[in-house]
mmCIF file of C-alpha atoms and ligand atoms in Angstrom:
data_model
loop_
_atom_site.group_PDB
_atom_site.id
_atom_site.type_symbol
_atom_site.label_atom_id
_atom_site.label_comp_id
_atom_site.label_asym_id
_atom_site.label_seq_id
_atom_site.Cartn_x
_atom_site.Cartn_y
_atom_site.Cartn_z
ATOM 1 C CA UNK A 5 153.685 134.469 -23.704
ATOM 2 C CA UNK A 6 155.824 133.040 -20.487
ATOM 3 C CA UNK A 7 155.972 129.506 -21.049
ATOM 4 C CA UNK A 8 157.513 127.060 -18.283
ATOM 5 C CA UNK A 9 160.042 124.481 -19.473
ATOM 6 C CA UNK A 10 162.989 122.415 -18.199
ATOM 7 C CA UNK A 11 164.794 119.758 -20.069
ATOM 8 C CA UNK A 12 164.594 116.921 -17.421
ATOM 9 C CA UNK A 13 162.093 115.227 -19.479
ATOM 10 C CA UNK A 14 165.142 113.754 -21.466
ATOM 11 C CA UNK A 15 165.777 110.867 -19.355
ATOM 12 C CA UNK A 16 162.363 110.067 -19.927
ATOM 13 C CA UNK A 17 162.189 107.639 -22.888
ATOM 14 C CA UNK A 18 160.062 104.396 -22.514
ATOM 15 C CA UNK A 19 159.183 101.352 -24.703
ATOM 16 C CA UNK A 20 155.853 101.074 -25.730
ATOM 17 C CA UNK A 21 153.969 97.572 -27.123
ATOM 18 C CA UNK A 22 153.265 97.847 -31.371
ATOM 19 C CA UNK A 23 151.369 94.861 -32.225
ATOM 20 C CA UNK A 24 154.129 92.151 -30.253
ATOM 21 C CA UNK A 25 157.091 94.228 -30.474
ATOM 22 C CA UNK A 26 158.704 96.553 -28.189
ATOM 23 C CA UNK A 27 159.353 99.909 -29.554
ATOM 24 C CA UNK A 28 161.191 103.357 -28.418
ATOM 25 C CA UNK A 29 157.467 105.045 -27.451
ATOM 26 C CA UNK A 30 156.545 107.684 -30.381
ATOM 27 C CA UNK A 31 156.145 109.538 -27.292
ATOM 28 C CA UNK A 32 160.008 111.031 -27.335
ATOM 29 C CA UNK A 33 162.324 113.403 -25.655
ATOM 30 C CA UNK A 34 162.515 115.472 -29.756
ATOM 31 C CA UNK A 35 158.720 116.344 -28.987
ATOM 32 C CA UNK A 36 159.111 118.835 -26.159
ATOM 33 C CA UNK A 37 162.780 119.879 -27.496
ATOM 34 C CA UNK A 38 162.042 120.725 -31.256
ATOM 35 C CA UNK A 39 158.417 122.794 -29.444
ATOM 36 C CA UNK A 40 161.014 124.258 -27.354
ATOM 37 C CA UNK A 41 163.740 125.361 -30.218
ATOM 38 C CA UNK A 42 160.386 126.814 -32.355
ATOM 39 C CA UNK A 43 159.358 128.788 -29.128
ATOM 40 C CA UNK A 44 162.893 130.275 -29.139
ATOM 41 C CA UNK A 45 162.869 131.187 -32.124
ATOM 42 C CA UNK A 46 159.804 133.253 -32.033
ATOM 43 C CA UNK A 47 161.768 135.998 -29.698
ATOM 44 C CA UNK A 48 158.569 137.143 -28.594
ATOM 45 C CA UNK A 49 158.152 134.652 -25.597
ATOM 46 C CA UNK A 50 159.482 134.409 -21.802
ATOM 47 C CA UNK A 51 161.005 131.190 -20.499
ATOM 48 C CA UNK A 52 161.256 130.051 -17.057
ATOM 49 C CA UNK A 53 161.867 126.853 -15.086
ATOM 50 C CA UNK A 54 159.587 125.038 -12.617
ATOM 51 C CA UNK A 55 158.943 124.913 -8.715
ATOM 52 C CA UNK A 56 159.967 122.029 -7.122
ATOM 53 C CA UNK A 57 157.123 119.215 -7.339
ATOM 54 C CA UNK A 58 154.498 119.173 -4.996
ATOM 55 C CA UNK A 59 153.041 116.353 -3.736
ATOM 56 C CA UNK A 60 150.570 116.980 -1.639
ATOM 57 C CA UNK A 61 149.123 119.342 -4.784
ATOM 58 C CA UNK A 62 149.454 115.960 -6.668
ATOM 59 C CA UNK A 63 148.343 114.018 -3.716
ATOM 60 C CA UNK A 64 144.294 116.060 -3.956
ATOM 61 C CA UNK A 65 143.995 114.769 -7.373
ATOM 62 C CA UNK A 66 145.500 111.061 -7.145
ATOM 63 C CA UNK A 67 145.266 108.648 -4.534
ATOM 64 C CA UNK A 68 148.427 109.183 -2.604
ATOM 65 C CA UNK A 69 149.464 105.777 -2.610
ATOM 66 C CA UNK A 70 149.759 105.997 -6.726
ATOM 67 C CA UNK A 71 151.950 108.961 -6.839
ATOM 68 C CA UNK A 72 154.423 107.158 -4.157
ATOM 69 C CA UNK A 73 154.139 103.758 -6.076
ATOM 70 C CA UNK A 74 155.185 105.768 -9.047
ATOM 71 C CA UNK A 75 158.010 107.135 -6.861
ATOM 72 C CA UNK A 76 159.554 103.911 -6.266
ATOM 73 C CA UNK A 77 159.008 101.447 -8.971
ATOM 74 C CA UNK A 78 161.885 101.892 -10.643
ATOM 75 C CA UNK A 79 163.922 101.001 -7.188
ATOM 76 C CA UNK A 80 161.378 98.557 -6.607
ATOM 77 C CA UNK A 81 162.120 97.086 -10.212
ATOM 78 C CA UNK A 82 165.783 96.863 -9.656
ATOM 79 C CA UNK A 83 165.304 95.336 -6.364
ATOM 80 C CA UNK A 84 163.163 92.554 -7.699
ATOM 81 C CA UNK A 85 165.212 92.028 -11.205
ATOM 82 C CA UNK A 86 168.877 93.553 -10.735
ATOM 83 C CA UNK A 87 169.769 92.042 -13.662
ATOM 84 C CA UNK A 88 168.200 94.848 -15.219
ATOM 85 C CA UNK A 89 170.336 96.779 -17.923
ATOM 86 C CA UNK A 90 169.893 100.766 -15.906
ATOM 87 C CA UNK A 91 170.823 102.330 -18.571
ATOM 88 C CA UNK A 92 168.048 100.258 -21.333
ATOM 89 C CA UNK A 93 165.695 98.132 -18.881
ATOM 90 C CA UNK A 94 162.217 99.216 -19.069
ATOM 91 C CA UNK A 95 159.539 97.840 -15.877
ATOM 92 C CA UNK A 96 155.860 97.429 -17.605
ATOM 93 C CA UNK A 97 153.183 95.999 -16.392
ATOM 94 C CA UNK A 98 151.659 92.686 -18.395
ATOM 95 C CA UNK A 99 148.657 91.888 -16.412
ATOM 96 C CA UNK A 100 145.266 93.744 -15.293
ATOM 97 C CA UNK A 101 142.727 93.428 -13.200
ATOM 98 C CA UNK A 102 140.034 90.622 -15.054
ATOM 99 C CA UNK A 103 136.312 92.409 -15.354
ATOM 100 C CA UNK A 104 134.406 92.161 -12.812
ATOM 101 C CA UNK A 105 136.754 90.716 -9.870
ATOM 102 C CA UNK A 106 137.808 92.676 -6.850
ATOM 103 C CA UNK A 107 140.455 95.359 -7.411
ATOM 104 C CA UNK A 108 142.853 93.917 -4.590
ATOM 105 C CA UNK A 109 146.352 95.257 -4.235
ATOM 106 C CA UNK A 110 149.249 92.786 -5.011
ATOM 107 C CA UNK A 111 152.116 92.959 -2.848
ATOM 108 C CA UNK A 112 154.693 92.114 -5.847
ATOM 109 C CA UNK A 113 155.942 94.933 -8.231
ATOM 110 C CA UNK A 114 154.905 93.220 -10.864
ATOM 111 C CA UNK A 115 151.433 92.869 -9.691
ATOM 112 C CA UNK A 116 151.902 96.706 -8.737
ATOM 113 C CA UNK A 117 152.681 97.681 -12.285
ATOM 114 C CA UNK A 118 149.280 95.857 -13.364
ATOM 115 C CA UNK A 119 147.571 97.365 -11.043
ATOM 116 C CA UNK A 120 148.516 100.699 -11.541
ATOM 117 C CA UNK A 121 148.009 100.919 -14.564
ATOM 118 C CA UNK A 122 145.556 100.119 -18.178
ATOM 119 C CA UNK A 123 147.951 99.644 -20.762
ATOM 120 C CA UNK A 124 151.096 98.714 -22.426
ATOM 121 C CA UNK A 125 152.357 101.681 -23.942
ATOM 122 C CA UNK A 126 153.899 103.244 -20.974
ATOM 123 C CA UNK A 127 157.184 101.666 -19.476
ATOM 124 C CA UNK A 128 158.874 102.837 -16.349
ATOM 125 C CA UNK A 129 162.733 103.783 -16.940
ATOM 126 C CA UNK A 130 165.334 105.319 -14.871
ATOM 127 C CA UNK A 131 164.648 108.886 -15.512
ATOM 128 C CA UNK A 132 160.424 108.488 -15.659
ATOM 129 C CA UNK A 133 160.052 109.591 -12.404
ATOM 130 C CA UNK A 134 162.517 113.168 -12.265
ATOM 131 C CA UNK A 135 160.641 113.577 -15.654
ATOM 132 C CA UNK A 136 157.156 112.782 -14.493
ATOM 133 C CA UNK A 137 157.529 114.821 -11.509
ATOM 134 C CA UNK A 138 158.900 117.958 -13.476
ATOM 135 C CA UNK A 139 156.321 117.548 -15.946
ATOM 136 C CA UNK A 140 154.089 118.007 -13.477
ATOM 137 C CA UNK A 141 155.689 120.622 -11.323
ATOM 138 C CA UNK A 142 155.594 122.232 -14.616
ATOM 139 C CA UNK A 143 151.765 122.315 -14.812
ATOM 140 C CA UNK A 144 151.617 124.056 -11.354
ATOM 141 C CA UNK A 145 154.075 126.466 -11.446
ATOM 142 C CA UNK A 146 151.777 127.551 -15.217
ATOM 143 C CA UNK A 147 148.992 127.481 -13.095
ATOM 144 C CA UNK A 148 150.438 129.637 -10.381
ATOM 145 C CA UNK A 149 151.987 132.125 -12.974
ATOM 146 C CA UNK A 150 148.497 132.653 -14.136
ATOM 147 C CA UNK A 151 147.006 132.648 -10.473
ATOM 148 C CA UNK A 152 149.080 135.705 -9.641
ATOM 149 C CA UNK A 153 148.444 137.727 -12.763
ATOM 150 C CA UNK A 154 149.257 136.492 -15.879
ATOM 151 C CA UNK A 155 146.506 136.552 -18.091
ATOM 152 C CA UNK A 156 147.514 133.324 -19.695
ATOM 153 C CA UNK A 157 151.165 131.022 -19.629
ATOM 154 C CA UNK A 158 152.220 127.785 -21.465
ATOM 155 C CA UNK A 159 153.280 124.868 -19.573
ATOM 156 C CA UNK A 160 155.672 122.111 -21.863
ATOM 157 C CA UNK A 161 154.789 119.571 -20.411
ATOM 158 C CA UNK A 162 156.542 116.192 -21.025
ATOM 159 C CA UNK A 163 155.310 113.189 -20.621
ATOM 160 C CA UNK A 164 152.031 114.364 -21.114
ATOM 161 C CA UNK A 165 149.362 113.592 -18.608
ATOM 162 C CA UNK A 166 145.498 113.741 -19.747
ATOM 163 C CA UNK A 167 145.024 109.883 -19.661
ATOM 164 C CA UNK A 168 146.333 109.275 -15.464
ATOM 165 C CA UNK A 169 143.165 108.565 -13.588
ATOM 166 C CA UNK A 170 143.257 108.763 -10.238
ATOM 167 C CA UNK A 171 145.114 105.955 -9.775
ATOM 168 C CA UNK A 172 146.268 103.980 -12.957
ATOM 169 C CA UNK A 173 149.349 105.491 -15.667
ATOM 170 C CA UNK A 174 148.989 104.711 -19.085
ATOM 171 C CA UNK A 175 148.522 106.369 -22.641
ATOM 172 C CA UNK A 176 152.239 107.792 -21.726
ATOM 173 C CA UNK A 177 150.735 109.704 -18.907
ATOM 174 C CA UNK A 178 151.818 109.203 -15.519
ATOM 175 C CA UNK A 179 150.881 112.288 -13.347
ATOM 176 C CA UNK A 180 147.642 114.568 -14.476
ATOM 177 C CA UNK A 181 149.265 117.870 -15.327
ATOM 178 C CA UNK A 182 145.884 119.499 -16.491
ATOM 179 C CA UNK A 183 143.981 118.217 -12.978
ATOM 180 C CA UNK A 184 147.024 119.165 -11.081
ATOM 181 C CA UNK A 185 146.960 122.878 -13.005
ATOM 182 C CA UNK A 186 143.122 123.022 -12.440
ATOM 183 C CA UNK A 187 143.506 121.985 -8.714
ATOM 184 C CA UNK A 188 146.452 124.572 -8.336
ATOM 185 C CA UNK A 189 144.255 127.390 -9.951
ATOM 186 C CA UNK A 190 141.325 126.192 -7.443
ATOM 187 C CA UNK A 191 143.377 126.543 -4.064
ATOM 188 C CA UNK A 192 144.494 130.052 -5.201
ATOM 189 C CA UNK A 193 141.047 131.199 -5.459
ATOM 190 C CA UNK A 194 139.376 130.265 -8.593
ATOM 191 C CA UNK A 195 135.406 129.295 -7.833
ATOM 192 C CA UNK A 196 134.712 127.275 -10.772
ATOM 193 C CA UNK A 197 137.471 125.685 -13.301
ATOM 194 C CA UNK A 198 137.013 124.797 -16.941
ATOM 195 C CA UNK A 199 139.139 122.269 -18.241
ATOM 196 C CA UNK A 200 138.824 121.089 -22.170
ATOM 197 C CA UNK A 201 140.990 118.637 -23.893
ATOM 198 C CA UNK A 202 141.514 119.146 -27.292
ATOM 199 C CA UNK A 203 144.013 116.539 -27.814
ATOM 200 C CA UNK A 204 143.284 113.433 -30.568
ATOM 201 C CA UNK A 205 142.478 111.048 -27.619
ATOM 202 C CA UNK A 206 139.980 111.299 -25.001
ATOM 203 C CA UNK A 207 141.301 112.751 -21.659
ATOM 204 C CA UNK A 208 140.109 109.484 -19.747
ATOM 205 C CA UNK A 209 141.877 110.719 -16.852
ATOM 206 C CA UNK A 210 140.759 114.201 -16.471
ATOM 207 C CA UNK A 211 137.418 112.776 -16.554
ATOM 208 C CA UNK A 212 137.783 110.424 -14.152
ATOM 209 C CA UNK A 213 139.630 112.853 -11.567
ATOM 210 C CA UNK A 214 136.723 115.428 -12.105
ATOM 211 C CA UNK A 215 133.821 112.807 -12.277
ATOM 212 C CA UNK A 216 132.221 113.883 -9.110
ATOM 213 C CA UNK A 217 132.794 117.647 -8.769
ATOM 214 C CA UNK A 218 131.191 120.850 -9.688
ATOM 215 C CA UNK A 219 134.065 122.719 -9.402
ATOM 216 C CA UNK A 220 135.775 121.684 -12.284
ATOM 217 C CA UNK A 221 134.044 120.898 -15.327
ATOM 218 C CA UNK A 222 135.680 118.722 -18.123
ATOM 219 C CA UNK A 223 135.128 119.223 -21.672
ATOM 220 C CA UNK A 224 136.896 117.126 -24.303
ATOM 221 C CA UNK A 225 136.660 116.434 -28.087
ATOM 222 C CA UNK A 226 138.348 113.312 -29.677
ATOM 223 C CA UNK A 227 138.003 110.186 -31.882
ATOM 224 C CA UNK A 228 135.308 108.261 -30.977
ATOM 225 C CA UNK A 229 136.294 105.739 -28.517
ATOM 226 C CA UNK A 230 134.748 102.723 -30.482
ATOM 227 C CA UNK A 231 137.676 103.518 -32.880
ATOM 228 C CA UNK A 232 140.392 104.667 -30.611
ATOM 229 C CA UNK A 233 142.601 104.438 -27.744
ATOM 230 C CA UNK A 234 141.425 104.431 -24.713
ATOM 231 C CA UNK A 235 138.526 102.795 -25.954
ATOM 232 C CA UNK A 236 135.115 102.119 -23.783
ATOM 233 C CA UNK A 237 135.522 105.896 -21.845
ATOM 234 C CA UNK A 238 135.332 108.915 -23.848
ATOM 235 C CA UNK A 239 131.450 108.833 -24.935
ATOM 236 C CA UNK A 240 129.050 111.398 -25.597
ATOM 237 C CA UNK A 241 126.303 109.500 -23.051
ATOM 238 C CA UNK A 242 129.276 110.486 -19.866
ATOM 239 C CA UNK A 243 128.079 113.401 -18.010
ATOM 240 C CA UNK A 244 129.232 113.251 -14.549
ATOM 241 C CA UNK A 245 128.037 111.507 -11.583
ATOM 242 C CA UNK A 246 126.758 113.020 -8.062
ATOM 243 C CA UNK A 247 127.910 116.583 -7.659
ATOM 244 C CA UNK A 248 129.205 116.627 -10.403
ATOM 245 C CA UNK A 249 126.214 115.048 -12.843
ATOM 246 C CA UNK A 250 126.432 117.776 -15.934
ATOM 247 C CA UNK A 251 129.996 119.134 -15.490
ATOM 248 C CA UNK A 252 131.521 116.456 -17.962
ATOM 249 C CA UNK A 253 130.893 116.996 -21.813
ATOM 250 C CA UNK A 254 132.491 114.321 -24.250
ATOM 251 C CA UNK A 255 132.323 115.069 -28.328
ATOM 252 C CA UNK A 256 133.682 111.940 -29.870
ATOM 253 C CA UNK A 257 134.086 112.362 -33.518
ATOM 254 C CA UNK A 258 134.860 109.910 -35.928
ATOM 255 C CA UNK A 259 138.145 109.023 -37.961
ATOM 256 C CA UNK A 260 139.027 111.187 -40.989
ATOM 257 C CA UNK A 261 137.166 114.266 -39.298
ATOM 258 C CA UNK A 262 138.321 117.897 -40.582
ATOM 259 C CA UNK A 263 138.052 120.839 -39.255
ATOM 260 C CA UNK A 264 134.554 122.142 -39.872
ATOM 261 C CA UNK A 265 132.815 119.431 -37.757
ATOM 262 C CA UNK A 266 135.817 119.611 -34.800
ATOM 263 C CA UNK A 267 134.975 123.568 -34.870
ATOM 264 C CA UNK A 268 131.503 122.812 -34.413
ATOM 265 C CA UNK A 269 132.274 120.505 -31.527
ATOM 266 C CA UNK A 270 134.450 123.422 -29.907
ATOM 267 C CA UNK A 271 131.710 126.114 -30.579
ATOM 268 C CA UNK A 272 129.682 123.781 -28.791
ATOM 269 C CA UNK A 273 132.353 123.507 -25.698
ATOM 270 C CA UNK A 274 133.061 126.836 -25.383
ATOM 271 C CA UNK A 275 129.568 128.068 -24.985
ATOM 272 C CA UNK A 276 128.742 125.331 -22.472
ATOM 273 C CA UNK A 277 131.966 126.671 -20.982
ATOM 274 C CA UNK A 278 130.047 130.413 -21.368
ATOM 275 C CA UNK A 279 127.485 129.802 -19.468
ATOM 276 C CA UNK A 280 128.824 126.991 -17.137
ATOM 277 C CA UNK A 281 130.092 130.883 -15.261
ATOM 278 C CA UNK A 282 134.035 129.743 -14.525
ATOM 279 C CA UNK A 283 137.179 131.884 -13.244
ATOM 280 C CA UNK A 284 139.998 130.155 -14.800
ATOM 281 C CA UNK A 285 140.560 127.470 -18.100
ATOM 282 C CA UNK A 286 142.799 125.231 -18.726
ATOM 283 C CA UNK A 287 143.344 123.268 -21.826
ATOM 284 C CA UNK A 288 145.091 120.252 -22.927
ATOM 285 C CA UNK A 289 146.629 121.379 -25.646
ATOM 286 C CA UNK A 290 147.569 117.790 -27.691
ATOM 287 C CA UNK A 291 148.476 118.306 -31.151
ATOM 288 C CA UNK A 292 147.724 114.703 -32.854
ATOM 289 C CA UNK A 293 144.643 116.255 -34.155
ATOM 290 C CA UNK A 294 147.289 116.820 -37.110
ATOM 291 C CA UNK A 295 146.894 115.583 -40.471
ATOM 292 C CA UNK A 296 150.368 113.821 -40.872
ATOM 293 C CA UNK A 297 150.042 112.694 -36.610
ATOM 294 C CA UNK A 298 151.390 108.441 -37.412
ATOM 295 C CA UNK A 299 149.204 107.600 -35.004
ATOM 296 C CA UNK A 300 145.961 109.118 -35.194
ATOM 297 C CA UNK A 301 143.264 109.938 -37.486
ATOM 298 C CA UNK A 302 142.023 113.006 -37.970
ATOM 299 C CA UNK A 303 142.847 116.092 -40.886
ATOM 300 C CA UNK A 304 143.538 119.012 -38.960
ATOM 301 C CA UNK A 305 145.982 121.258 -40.777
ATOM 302 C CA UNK A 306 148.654 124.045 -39.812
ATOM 303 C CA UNK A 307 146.550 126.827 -40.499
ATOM 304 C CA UNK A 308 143.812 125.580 -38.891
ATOM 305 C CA UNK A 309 145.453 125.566 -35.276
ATOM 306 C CA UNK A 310 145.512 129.829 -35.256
ATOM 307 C CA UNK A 311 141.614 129.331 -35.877
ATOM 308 C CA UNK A 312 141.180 127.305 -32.575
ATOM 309 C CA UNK A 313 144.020 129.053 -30.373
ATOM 310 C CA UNK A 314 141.552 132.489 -31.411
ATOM 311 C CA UNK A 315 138.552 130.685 -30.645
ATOM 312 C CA UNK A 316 140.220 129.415 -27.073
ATOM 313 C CA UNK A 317 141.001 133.293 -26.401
ATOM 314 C CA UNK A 318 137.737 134.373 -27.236
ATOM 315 C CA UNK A 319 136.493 132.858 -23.699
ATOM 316 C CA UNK A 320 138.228 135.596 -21.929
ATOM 317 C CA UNK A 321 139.150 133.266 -19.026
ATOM 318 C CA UNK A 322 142.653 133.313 -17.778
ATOM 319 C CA UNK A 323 144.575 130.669 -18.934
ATOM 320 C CA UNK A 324 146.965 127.520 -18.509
ATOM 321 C CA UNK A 325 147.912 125.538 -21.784
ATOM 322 C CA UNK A 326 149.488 122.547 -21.085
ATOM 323 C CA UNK A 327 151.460 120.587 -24.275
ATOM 324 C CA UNK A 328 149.577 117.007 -24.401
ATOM 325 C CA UNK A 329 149.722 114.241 -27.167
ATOM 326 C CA UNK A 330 151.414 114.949 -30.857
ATOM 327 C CA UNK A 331 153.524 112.874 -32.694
ATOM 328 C CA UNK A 332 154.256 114.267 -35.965
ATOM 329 C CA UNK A 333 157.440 115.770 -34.318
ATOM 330 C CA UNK A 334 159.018 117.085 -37.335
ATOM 331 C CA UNK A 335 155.683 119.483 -37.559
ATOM 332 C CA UNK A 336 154.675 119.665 -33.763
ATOM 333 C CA UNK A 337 156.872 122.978 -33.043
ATOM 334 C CA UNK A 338 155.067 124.447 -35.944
ATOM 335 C CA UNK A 339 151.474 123.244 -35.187
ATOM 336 C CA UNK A 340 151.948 124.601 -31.363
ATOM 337 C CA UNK A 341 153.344 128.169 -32.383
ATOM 338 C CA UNK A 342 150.216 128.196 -34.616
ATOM 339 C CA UNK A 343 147.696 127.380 -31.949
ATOM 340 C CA UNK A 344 149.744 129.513 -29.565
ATOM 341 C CA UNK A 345 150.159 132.405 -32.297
ATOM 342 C CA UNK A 346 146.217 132.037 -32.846
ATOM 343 C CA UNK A 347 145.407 132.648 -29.262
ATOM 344 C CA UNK A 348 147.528 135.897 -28.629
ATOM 345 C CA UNK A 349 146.363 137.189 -31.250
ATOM 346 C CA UNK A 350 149.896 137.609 -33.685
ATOM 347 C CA UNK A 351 149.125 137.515 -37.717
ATOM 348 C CA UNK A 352 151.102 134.601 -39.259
ATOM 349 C CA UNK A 353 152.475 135.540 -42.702
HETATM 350 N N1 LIG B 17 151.416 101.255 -30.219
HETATM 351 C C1 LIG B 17 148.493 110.983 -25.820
HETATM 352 O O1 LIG B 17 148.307 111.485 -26.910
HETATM 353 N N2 LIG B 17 148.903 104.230 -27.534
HETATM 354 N N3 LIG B 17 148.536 109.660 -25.625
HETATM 355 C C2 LIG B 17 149.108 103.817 -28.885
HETATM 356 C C3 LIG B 17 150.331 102.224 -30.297
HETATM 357 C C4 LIG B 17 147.841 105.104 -27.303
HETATM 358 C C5 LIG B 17 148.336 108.779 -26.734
HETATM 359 C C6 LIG B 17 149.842 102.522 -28.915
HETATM 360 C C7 LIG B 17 148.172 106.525 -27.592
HETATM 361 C C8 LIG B 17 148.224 107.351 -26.357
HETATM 362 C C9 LIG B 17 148.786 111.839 -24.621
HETATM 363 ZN ZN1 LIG B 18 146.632 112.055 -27.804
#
């Protein structure tokens, strides 16, 4: 398989809120090396870097104001506090927007940081935007792999991206690398795009991106949002408004789930996919579905990951995987060669 990588992601590692303490995020630079080293090591794989990042691709799926606040916030950070340590300092927002008053925009970073964002688990460091920005660049140049011919090309993505709305970071996303990959794969000529998120969480911000079109359809399956991050968005009753009324499909399971009920919930996605007639697929490929994941909840195992990567391939559609959540890093290069192994088709002994 050609899979896209580059190891700028490493300056990329932010502080995340655990109960009242500041932590180093679970969401680390070891996640997208140790996936890398297992890829390696399979010797049947092609590796190449990314484009440059585009911005006016990433400008059709955010508001372009976001992706340049995101730009500058950590100069605006160190303008405002130059104290700041450059090499440790973290800028997080600690206010949001109170339900039900008027989404105004502040004029101080720290406002800014509120404001563009919905939670706390996503700091802003030094290297966030190079890594954001490859991440993403990553996405596209998958999607344009597969746009000129490949049947189907992994994108290692880091930070992931599936929970950036159109205009708010958060869940240790920053950029949308799946709605940036389905946009790319839609200006190169694909009529109709499926995207489904497979990842532990709901992909809030796929969702929200796609909320209103017909063009891309989002599919997701994940922990029922009464239970789990991001809470309120991620239920079954969401279907799309407008245009695009129909084109969304949520399957929130609950906690403890295995894989017998998930596969149900993907035989259902993938024949809504069937007959929803599309060109090109992408899927958020997020690993915390995973038995041992430390922060999530449901018992999928190693050997079921082939299962699903075979059931993916069985749509026929070319394809862009893009690395989301996962956090048992010790077993996340093992759990994504599985899913990847599954979907090309290559026995595992
Ligand atoms: N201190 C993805 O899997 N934050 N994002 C947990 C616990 C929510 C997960 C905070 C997890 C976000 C891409
Ligand atoms: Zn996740």
């Amino acid at each position: 398989m050609l899979i896209i990588t580059s190891d700028v992601h490493r300056a990329h590692h932010c502080l995340e809120l655990d109960g009242a303490t500041l932590i180093r995020s679970w969401e680390s630079p070891e996640r997208a090396d140790i996936v890398h080293r297992t890829l390696i090591g399979q010797a049947r794989h092609r590796f190449d870097g990314p484009a440059t990042f585009d911005v006016e691709l990433a400008g059709e799926v955010h508001d372009p104001a976001y992706v340049a606040f995101l730009q500058s916030a950590w100069g605006r950070w160190l303008a405002a506090y130059p104290d700041t340590d450059r090499e440790t300092g973290a800028a997080m927002g600690f206010a949001w927007t109170p339900a039900r008053s008027r989404r105004r925009m502040p004029s101080t970073i720290d406002g800014l940081l509120g404001h563009y964002s919905f939670a706390a688990d996503c700091s802003i460091v030094a290297g966030t935007w190079d890594a954001v920005s490859s991440s993403a660049a990553i996405a596209q140049t998958t999607a344009r792999a597969v746009s000129a011919g490949e049947p189907y090309a992994f994108g290692l993505c880091r930070p992931p991206g599936h929970h950036a709305t159109i205009d708010q970071f958060g869940g240790y996303c920053y950029l949308n690398n799946a709605a940036i990959a389905a946009q790319s794969l839609r200006n190169d000529g694909a009529g109709r795009v499926a995207v489904l998120d497979i990842d532990y969480h709901h992909g809030n911000g796929t969702q929200d991106i796609f909320w209103h079109r017909d063009d891309v359809l989002f599919g997701s399956i994940h922990a029922d949002p009464t239970q789990e991050f991001p809470w309120s968005v991620g239920h079954a009753d969401e279907i799309g408004a407008a245009a695009g009324s129909g084109w969304n499909r949520n399957r929130p399971l609950p906690w403890g789930t295995n894989i017998h009920p998930w596969l149900d919930a993907l035989d259902d996605l993938t024949t809504w996919v069937t007959n929803a007639g599309c060109d090109a697929l992408v899927l958020s490929v997020g690993l915390d579905t995973f038995v041992d994941d430390p922060i999530s909840r449901f018992a999928l195992h190693t050997g079921d990951y082939p299962i699903i990567g075979q059931r993916l391939r069985s749509l026929g559609l070319p394809t862009v995987l893009l690395l989301e959540g996962g956090y048992a890093t010790d077993a996340l290069g093992t759990n994504c060669a599985a899913l990847l192994d599954g979907f090309e088709g290559v026995t595992r002994r």
